[in-house]
PDB file of N, CA and C in Angstrom:
ATOM      1  N   UNK K   1      88.071  75.059 114.972  1.00 96.00           N
ATOM      2  CA  UNK K   1      87.811  73.924 115.674  1.00 96.00           C
ATOM      3  C   UNK K   1      86.407  74.064 116.250  1.00 96.00           C
ATOM      4  N   UNK K   2      85.653  73.021 116.166  1.00 97.00           N
ATOM      5  CA  UNK K   2      84.331  73.159 116.614  1.00 97.00           C
ATOM      6  C   UNK K   2      83.907  72.039 117.679  1.00 97.00           C
ATOM      7  N   UNK K   3      83.132  72.651 118.728  1.00 97.00           N
ATOM      8  CA  UNK K   3      82.604  71.720 119.651  1.00 97.00           C
ATOM      9  C   UNK K   3      81.209  71.730 119.670  1.00 97.00           C
ATOM     10  N   UNK K   4      80.521  70.748 119.208  1.00 95.00           N
ATOM     11  CA  UNK K   4      78.946  70.858 119.113  1.00 95.00           C
ATOM     12  C   UNK K   4      78.344  70.310 120.472  1.00 95.00           C
ATOM     13  N   UNK K   5      79.089  69.918 121.421  1.00 96.00           N
ATOM     14  CA  UNK K   5      78.343  69.464 122.426  1.00 96.00           C
ATOM     15  C   UNK K   5      77.589  70.610 123.141  1.00 96.00           C
ATOM     16  N   UNK K   6      76.456  70.133 123.914  1.00 95.00           N
ATOM     17  CA  UNK K   6      75.665  71.178 124.560  1.00 95.00           C
ATOM     18  C   UNK K   6      76.197  71.382 126.070  1.00 95.00           C
ATOM     19  N   UNK K   7      76.808  70.589 126.572  1.00 94.00           N
ATOM     20  CA  UNK K   7      77.255  70.663 127.791  1.00 94.00           C
ATOM     21  C   UNK K   7      78.782  70.262 128.308  1.00 94.00           C
ATOM     22  N   UNK K   8      79.491  69.788 127.478  1.00 97.00           N
ATOM     23  CA  UNK K   8      80.926  69.287 127.763  1.00 97.00           C
ATOM     24  C   UNK K   8      81.976  70.096 126.955  1.00 97.00           C
ATOM     25  N   UNK K   9      82.912  70.538 128.078  1.00 97.00           N
ATOM     26  CA  UNK K   9      83.967  71.137 127.183  1.00 97.00           C
ATOM     27  C   UNK K   9      84.863  70.072 126.739  1.00 97.00           C
ATOM     28  N   UNK K  10      85.744  70.350 125.708  1.00 97.00           N
ATOM     29  CA  UNK K  10      86.328  69.442 124.919  1.00 97.00           C
ATOM     30  C   UNK K  10      87.959  69.689 124.930  1.00 97.00           C
ATOM     31  N   UNK K  11      88.758  69.204 125.873  1.00 95.00           N
ATOM     32  CA  UNK K  11      90.135  69.432 125.680  1.00 95.00           C
ATOM     33  C   UNK K  11      90.654  68.793 124.315  1.00 95.00           C
ATOM     34  N   UNK K  12      91.519  69.598 123.575  1.00 95.00           N
ATOM     35  CA  UNK K  12      91.881  69.142 122.384  1.00 95.00           C
ATOM     36  C   UNK K  12      93.410  69.488 122.132  1.00 95.00           C
ATOM     37  N   UNK K  13      94.144  68.366 121.749  1.00 93.00           N
ATOM     38  CA  UNK K  13      95.526  68.601 121.413  1.00 93.00           C
ATOM     39  C   UNK K  13      95.670  68.508 120.019  1.00 93.00           C
ATOM     40  N   UNK K  14      96.530  69.616 119.567  1.00 92.00           N
ATOM     41  CA  UNK K  14      96.764  69.809 118.186  1.00 92.00           C
ATOM     42  C   UNK K  14      98.168  69.553 117.982  1.00 92.00           C
ATOM     43  N   UNK K  15      98.583  68.712 116.986  1.00 92.00           N
ATOM     44  CA  UNK K  15      99.943  68.281 116.740  1.00 92.00           C
ATOM     45  C   UNK K  15     100.253  68.527 115.253  1.00 92.00           C
ATOM     46  N   UNK K  16     101.439  69.238 115.269  1.00 89.00           N
ATOM     47  CA  UNK K  16     101.787  69.640 113.797  1.00 89.00           C
ATOM     48  C   UNK K  16     102.887  68.605 113.457  1.00 89.00           C
ATOM     49  N   UNK K  17     102.872  68.404 112.305  1.00 89.00           N
ATOM     50  CA  UNK K  17     103.965  67.389 111.613  1.00 89.00           C
ATOM     51  C   UNK K  17     104.700  68.106 110.545  1.00 89.00           C
ATOM     52  N   UNK K  18     105.877  67.976 110.372  1.00 85.00           N
ATOM     53  CA  UNK K  18     106.593  68.733 109.399  1.00 85.00           C
ATOM     54  C   UNK K  18     107.140  70.044 109.891  1.00 85.00           C
ATOM     55  N   UNK K  19     106.499  71.048 109.232  1.00 83.00           N
ATOM     56  CA  UNK K  19     106.820  72.529 109.304  1.00 83.00           C
ATOM     57  C   UNK K  19     106.081  72.856 110.641  1.00 83.00           C
ATOM     58  N   UNK K  20     106.716  73.258 111.679  1.00 84.00           N
ATOM     59  CA  UNK K  20     106.068  73.750 113.007  1.00 84.00           C
ATOM     60  C   UNK K  20     105.998  75.249 113.134  1.00 84.00           C
ATOM     61  N   UNK K  21     104.973  75.653 113.619  1.00 88.00           N
ATOM     62  CA  UNK K  21     104.669  77.231 113.792  1.00 88.00           C
ATOM     63  C   UNK K  21     105.815  77.736 114.864  1.00 88.00           C
ATOM     64  N   UNK K  22     106.219  79.017 114.684  1.00 84.00           N
ATOM     65  CA  UNK K  22     107.005  79.506 115.664  1.00 84.00           C
ATOM     66  C   UNK K  22     106.318  79.720 117.065  1.00 84.00           C
ATOM     67  N   UNK K  23     105.148  80.285 117.035  1.00 86.00           N
ATOM     68  CA  UNK K  23     104.308  80.458 118.023  1.00 86.00           C
ATOM     69  C   UNK K  23     102.911  80.600 117.605  1.00 86.00           C
ATOM     70  N   UNK K  24     101.964  80.574 118.695  1.00 90.00           N
ATOM     71  CA  UNK K  24     100.645  80.846 118.557  1.00 90.00           C
ATOM     72  C   UNK K  24     100.380  82.311 118.686  1.00 90.00           C
ATOM     73  N   UNK K  25     100.037  83.210 117.915  1.00 91.00           N
ATOM     74  CA  UNK K  25      99.816  84.662 118.256  1.00 91.00           C
ATOM     75  C   UNK K  25      98.424  84.925 118.861  1.00 91.00           C
ATOM     76  N   UNK K  26      97.525  84.123 118.443  1.00 93.00           N
ATOM     77  CA  UNK K  26      95.965  84.440 119.037  1.00 93.00           C
ATOM     78  C   UNK K  26      95.218  83.136 119.046  1.00 93.00           C
ATOM     79  N   UNK K  27      94.308  83.201 119.935  1.00 95.00           N
ATOM     80  CA  UNK K  27      93.211  82.079 120.058  1.00 95.00           C
ATOM     81  C   UNK K  27      91.974  82.946 120.116  1.00 95.00           C
ATOM     82  N   UNK K  28      90.937  82.540 119.367  1.00 96.00           N
ATOM     83  CA  UNK K  28      89.697  83.342 119.576  1.00 96.00           C
ATOM     84  C   UNK K  28      88.724  82.248 119.503  1.00 96.00           C
ATOM     85  N   UNK K  29      87.613  82.591 120.578  1.00 97.00           N
ATOM     86  CA  UNK K  29      86.589  81.594 120.661  1.00 97.00           C
ATOM     87  C   UNK K  29      85.154  82.405 120.853  1.00 97.00           C
ATOM     88  N   UNK K  30      84.284  81.772 119.829  1.00 96.00           N
ATOM     89  CA  UNK K  30      82.891  82.172 119.993  1.00 96.00           C
ATOM     90  C   UNK K  30      81.932  81.022 120.394  1.00 96.00           C
ATOM     91  N   UNK K  31      81.388  81.353 121.603  1.00 94.00           N
ATOM     92  CA  UNK K  31      80.444  80.354 122.235  1.00 94.00           C
ATOM     93  C   UNK K  31      79.293  80.913 122.950  1.00 94.00           C
ATOM     94  N   UNK K  32      78.448  79.957 123.263  1.00 89.00           N
ATOM     95  CA  UNK K  32      77.170  80.689 123.858  1.00 89.00           C
ATOM     96  C   UNK K  32      76.425  79.319 124.562  1.00 89.00           C
ATOM     97  N   UNK K  33      75.325  79.627 125.311  1.00 89.00           N
ATOM     98  CA  UNK K  33      74.697  78.540 126.018  1.00 89.00           C
ATOM     99  C   UNK K  33      73.418  78.058 125.212  1.00 89.00           C
ATOM    100  N   UNK K  34      73.244  78.822 124.113  1.00 91.00           N
ATOM    101  CA  UNK K  34      72.010  78.544 123.332  1.00 91.00           C
ATOM    102  C   UNK K  34      72.140  78.207 121.946  1.00 91.00           C
ATOM    103  N   UNK K  35      72.062  77.052 121.420  1.00 92.00           N
ATOM    104  CA  UNK K  35      72.612  76.706 120.167  1.00 92.00           C
ATOM    105  C   UNK K  35      71.864  77.409 118.864  1.00 92.00           C
ATOM    106  N   UNK K  36      70.797  77.970 119.322  1.00 92.00           N
ATOM    107  CA  UNK K  36      70.027  78.969 118.125  1.00 92.00           C
ATOM    108  C   UNK K  36      70.373  80.575 118.431  1.00 92.00           C
ATOM    109  N   UNK K  37      71.282  80.673 119.404  1.00 91.00           N
ATOM    110  CA  UNK K  37      71.504  82.141 119.692  1.00 91.00           C
ATOM    111  C   UNK K  37      72.083  82.762 118.393  1.00 91.00           C
ATOM    112  N   UNK K  38      71.718  84.214 118.222  1.00 93.00           N
ATOM    113  CA  UNK K  38      72.402  84.784 117.025  1.00 93.00           C
ATOM    114  C   UNK K  38      72.330  86.381 117.388  1.00 93.00           C
ATOM    115  N   UNK K  39      73.188  87.066 116.994  1.00 94.00           N
ATOM    116  CA  UNK K  39      73.175  88.540 116.939  1.00 94.00           C
ATOM    117  C   UNK K  39      72.022  89.037 116.118  1.00 94.00           C
ATOM    118  N   UNK K  40      71.272  89.919 116.836  1.00 94.00           N
ATOM    119  CA  UNK K  40      70.172  90.685 116.165  1.00 94.00           C
ATOM    120  C   UNK K  40      70.308  92.092 116.373  1.00 94.00           C
ATOM    121  N   UNK K  41      69.392  92.813 115.780  1.00 96.00           N
ATOM    122  CA  UNK K  41      69.522  94.330 115.781  1.00 96.00           C
ATOM    123  C   UNK K  41      69.408  94.870 117.199  1.00 96.00           C
ATOM    124  N   UNK K  42      68.493  94.189 117.948  1.00 96.00           N
ATOM    125  CA  UNK K  42      68.164  94.483 119.144  1.00 96.00           C
ATOM    126  C   UNK K  42      69.311  94.166 120.284  1.00 96.00           C
ATOM    127  N   UNK K  43      69.973  93.039 119.833  1.00 93.00           N
ATOM    128  CA  UNK K  43      71.156  92.422 120.674  1.00 93.00           C
ATOM    129  C   UNK K  43      72.358  92.153 119.580  1.00 93.00           C
ATOM    130  N   UNK K  44      72.994  93.176 119.296  1.00 95.00           N
ATOM    131  CA  UNK K  44      74.005  93.210 118.280  1.00 95.00           C
ATOM    132  C   UNK K  44      75.438  92.278 118.860  1.00 95.00           C
ATOM    133  N   UNK K  45      75.459  92.228 120.262  1.00 94.00           N
ATOM    134  CA  UNK K  45      76.676  91.669 120.822  1.00 94.00           C
ATOM    135  C   UNK K  45      76.295  90.595 121.568  1.00 94.00           C
ATOM    136  N   UNK K  46      75.171  89.836 121.205  1.00 92.00           N
ATOM    137  CA  UNK K  46      74.990  88.647 121.992  1.00 92.00           C
ATOM    138  C   UNK K  46      76.046  87.624 122.111  1.00 92.00           C
ATOM    139  N   UNK K  47      76.590  87.363 120.676  1.00 93.00           N
ATOM    140  CA  UNK K  47      77.675  86.559 120.581  1.00 93.00           C
ATOM    141  C   UNK K  47      78.863  87.370 119.901  1.00 93.00           C
ATOM    142  N   UNK K  48      80.066  87.413 120.730  1.00 95.00           N
ATOM    143  CA  UNK K  48      81.216  87.968 120.435  1.00 95.00           C
ATOM    144  C   UNK K  48      82.433  87.230 120.388  1.00 95.00           C
ATOM    145  N   UNK K  49      83.402  87.289 119.571  1.00 95.00           N
ATOM    146  CA  UNK K  49      84.643  86.460 119.986  1.00 95.00           C
ATOM    147  C   UNK K  49      85.356  86.966 121.282  1.00 95.00           C
ATOM    148  N   UNK K  50      85.898  85.947 121.956  1.00 95.00           N
ATOM    149  CA  UNK K  50      86.779  86.358 123.106  1.00 95.00           C
ATOM    150  C   UNK K  50      88.167  85.854 122.826  1.00 95.00           C
ATOM    151  N   UNK K  51      89.126  86.714 123.268  1.00 95.00           N
ATOM    152  CA  UNK K  51      90.482  86.317 122.992  1.00 95.00           C
ATOM    153  C   UNK K  51      90.714  85.413 124.301  1.00 95.00           C
ATOM    154  N   UNK K  52      91.418  84.239 123.847  1.00 93.00           N
ATOM    155  CA  UNK K  52      91.930  83.260 124.957  1.00 93.00           C
ATOM    156  C   UNK K  52      93.405  83.404 125.024  1.00 93.00           C
ATOM    157  N   UNK K  53      94.001  83.216 126.073  1.00 89.00           N
ATOM    158  CA  UNK K  53      95.517  83.213 126.153  1.00 89.00           C
ATOM    159  C   UNK K  53      96.079  81.888 125.478  1.00 89.00           C
ATOM    160  N   UNK K  54      96.872  82.132 124.614  1.00 83.00           N
ATOM    161  CA  UNK K  54      97.461  81.199 123.745  1.00 83.00           C
ATOM    162  C   UNK K  54      98.400  80.160 124.611  1.00 83.00           C
ATOM    163  N   UNK K  55      98.186  78.942 124.344  1.00 82.00           N
ATOM    164  CA  UNK K  55      99.192  77.992 124.955  1.00 82.00           C
ATOM    165  C   UNK K  55     100.459  77.905 124.118  1.00 82.00           C
ATOM    166  N   UNK K  56     101.595  77.512 124.645  1.00 79.00           N
ATOM    167  CA  UNK K  56     102.804  77.302 123.844  1.00 79.00           C
ATOM    168  C   UNK K  56     102.743  76.119 123.024  1.00 79.00           C
ATOM    169  N   UNK K  57     103.675  76.179 121.881  1.00 82.00           N
ATOM    170  CA  UNK K  57     103.740  74.938 121.085  1.00 82.00           C
ATOM    171  C   UNK K  57     104.845  74.303 121.671  1.00 82.00           C
ATOM    172  N   UNK K  58     104.585  73.111 122.263  1.00 81.00           N
ATOM    173  CA  UNK K  58     105.660  72.384 123.144  1.00 81.00           C
ATOM    174  C   UNK K  58     105.710  70.918 122.315  1.00 81.00           C
ATOM    175  N   UNK K  59     106.916  70.702 121.777  1.00 83.00           N
ATOM    176  CA  UNK K  59     107.193  69.391 121.228  1.00 83.00           C
ATOM    177  C   UNK K  59     106.269  69.177 120.072  1.00 83.00           C
ATOM    178  N   UNK K  60     105.932  70.107 119.371  1.00 86.00           N
ATOM    179  CA  UNK K  60     105.134  69.960 118.052  1.00 86.00           C
ATOM    180  C   UNK K  60     103.695  69.962 118.303  1.00 86.00           C
ATOM    181  N   UNK K  61     103.291  70.389 119.540  1.00 90.00           N
ATOM    182  CA  UNK K  61     101.863  70.154 119.860  1.00 90.00           C
ATOM    183  C   UNK K  61     101.366  71.248 120.690  1.00 90.00           C
ATOM    184  N   UNK K  62     100.130  71.659 120.888  1.00 90.00           N
ATOM    185  CA  UNK K  62      99.546  72.443 121.693  1.00 90.00           C
ATOM    186  C   UNK K  62      98.132  71.926 122.217  1.00 90.00           C
ATOM    187  N   UNK K  63      97.752  72.467 123.170  1.00 91.00           N
ATOM    188  CA  UNK K  63      96.287  72.120 123.774  1.00 91.00           C
ATOM    189  C   UNK K  63      95.628  73.175 124.022  1.00 91.00           C
ATOM    190  N   UNK K  64      94.237  73.146 123.677  1.00 93.00           N
ATOM    191  CA  UNK K  64      93.335  74.105 123.952  1.00 93.00           C
ATOM    192  C   UNK K  64      91.945  73.442 124.315  1.00 93.00           C
ATOM    193  N   UNK K  65      91.346  74.055 125.220  1.00 95.00           N
ATOM    194  CA  UNK K  65      89.837  73.490 125.607  1.00 95.00           C
ATOM    195  C   UNK K  65      88.893  74.299 124.837  1.00 95.00           C
ATOM    196  N   UNK K  66      88.176  73.464 124.275  1.00 96.00           N
ATOM    197  CA  UNK K  66      86.763  74.063 123.342  1.00 96.00           C
ATOM    198  C   UNK K  66      85.680  74.041 124.246  1.00 96.00           C
ATOM    199  N   UNK K  67      85.005  75.254 124.616  1.00 96.00           N
ATOM    200  CA  UNK K  67      84.012  75.283 125.420  1.00 96.00           C
ATOM    201  C   UNK K  67      82.747  74.543 124.727  1.00 96.00           C
ATOM    202  N   UNK K  68      81.548  74.358 125.295  1.00 96.00           N
ATOM    203  CA  UNK K  68      80.507  73.682 124.879  1.00 96.00           C
ATOM    204  C   UNK K  68      79.833  74.763 123.833  1.00 96.00           C
ATOM    205  N   UNK K  69      79.429  74.250 122.477  1.00 96.00           N
ATOM    206  CA  UNK K  69      78.690  75.175 121.485  1.00 96.00           C
ATOM    207  C   UNK K  69      79.702  76.300 121.270  1.00 96.00           C
ATOM    208  N   UNK K  70      80.870  75.741 120.839  1.00 96.00           N
ATOM    209  CA  UNK K  70      81.950  76.932 120.407  1.00 96.00           C
ATOM    210  C   UNK K  70      82.507  76.700 119.096  1.00 96.00           C
ATOM    211  N   UNK K  71      83.202  77.733 118.601  1.00 96.00           N
ATOM    212  CA  UNK K  71      83.813  77.674 117.440  1.00 96.00           C
ATOM    213  C   UNK K  71      85.174  78.375 117.910  1.00 96.00           C
ATOM    214  N   UNK K  72      86.627  77.792 117.509  1.00 97.00           N
ATOM    215  CA  UNK K  72      87.586  78.353 117.979  1.00 97.00           C
ATOM    216  C   UNK K  72      88.595  78.429 116.769  1.00 97.00           C
ATOM    217  N   UNK K  73      89.288  79.486 116.644  1.00 96.00           N
ATOM    218  CA  UNK K  73      90.316  79.767 115.583  1.00 96.00           C
ATOM    219  C   UNK K  73      91.778  79.997 116.287  1.00 96.00           C
ATOM    220  N   UNK K  74      92.717  79.467 115.860  1.00 94.00           N
ATOM    221  CA  UNK K  74      94.141  79.414 116.134  1.00 94.00           C
ATOM    222  C   UNK K  74      95.052  80.241 115.054  1.00 94.00           C
ATOM    223  N   UNK K  75      95.631  81.282 115.586  1.00 94.00           N
ATOM    224  CA  UNK K  75      96.553  81.861 114.554  1.00 94.00           C
ATOM    225  C   UNK K  75      97.976  81.628 115.046  1.00 94.00           C
ATOM    226  N   UNK K  76      98.851  81.368 114.060  1.00 91.00           N
ATOM    227  CA  UNK K  76     100.228  81.138 114.250  1.00 91.00           C
ATOM    228  C   UNK K  76     101.020  81.915 113.305  1.00 91.00           C
ATOM    229  N   UNK K  77     102.373  81.987 113.849  1.00 89.00           N
ATOM    230  CA  UNK K  77     103.433  82.681 113.030  1.00 89.00           C
ATOM    231  C   UNK K  77     104.402  81.583 112.682  1.00 89.00           C
ATOM    232  N   UNK K  78     105.115  81.648 111.608  1.00 82.00           N
ATOM    233  CA  UNK K  78     106.136  80.885 111.229  1.00 82.00           C
ATOM    234  C   UNK K  78     107.435  81.133 111.714  1.00 82.00           C
ATOM    235  N   UNK K  79     108.341  80.324 111.767  1.00 63.00           N
ATOM    236  CA  UNK K  79     109.783  80.470 112.312  1.00 63.00           C
ATOM    237  C   UNK K  79     110.446  81.116 111.228  1.00 63.00           C
TER     238      UNK K  79
END
């Protein structure tokens, strides 16, 4: 999931139809304040993924907030 906004967080609801995941096992986000930021030899950890507390799958949906300038992955397990 991507939020390209420079300043606004984006609350996002993900709804599953058909086969529902048993649970969300991990949420990882990579974000920063500079759209041109990149890891370099002199700053190898400028951008690092952060673990986010997973929300519950409730009624076939879950909500996650995407920070500005972020990329988010959600890992699920099957029932």
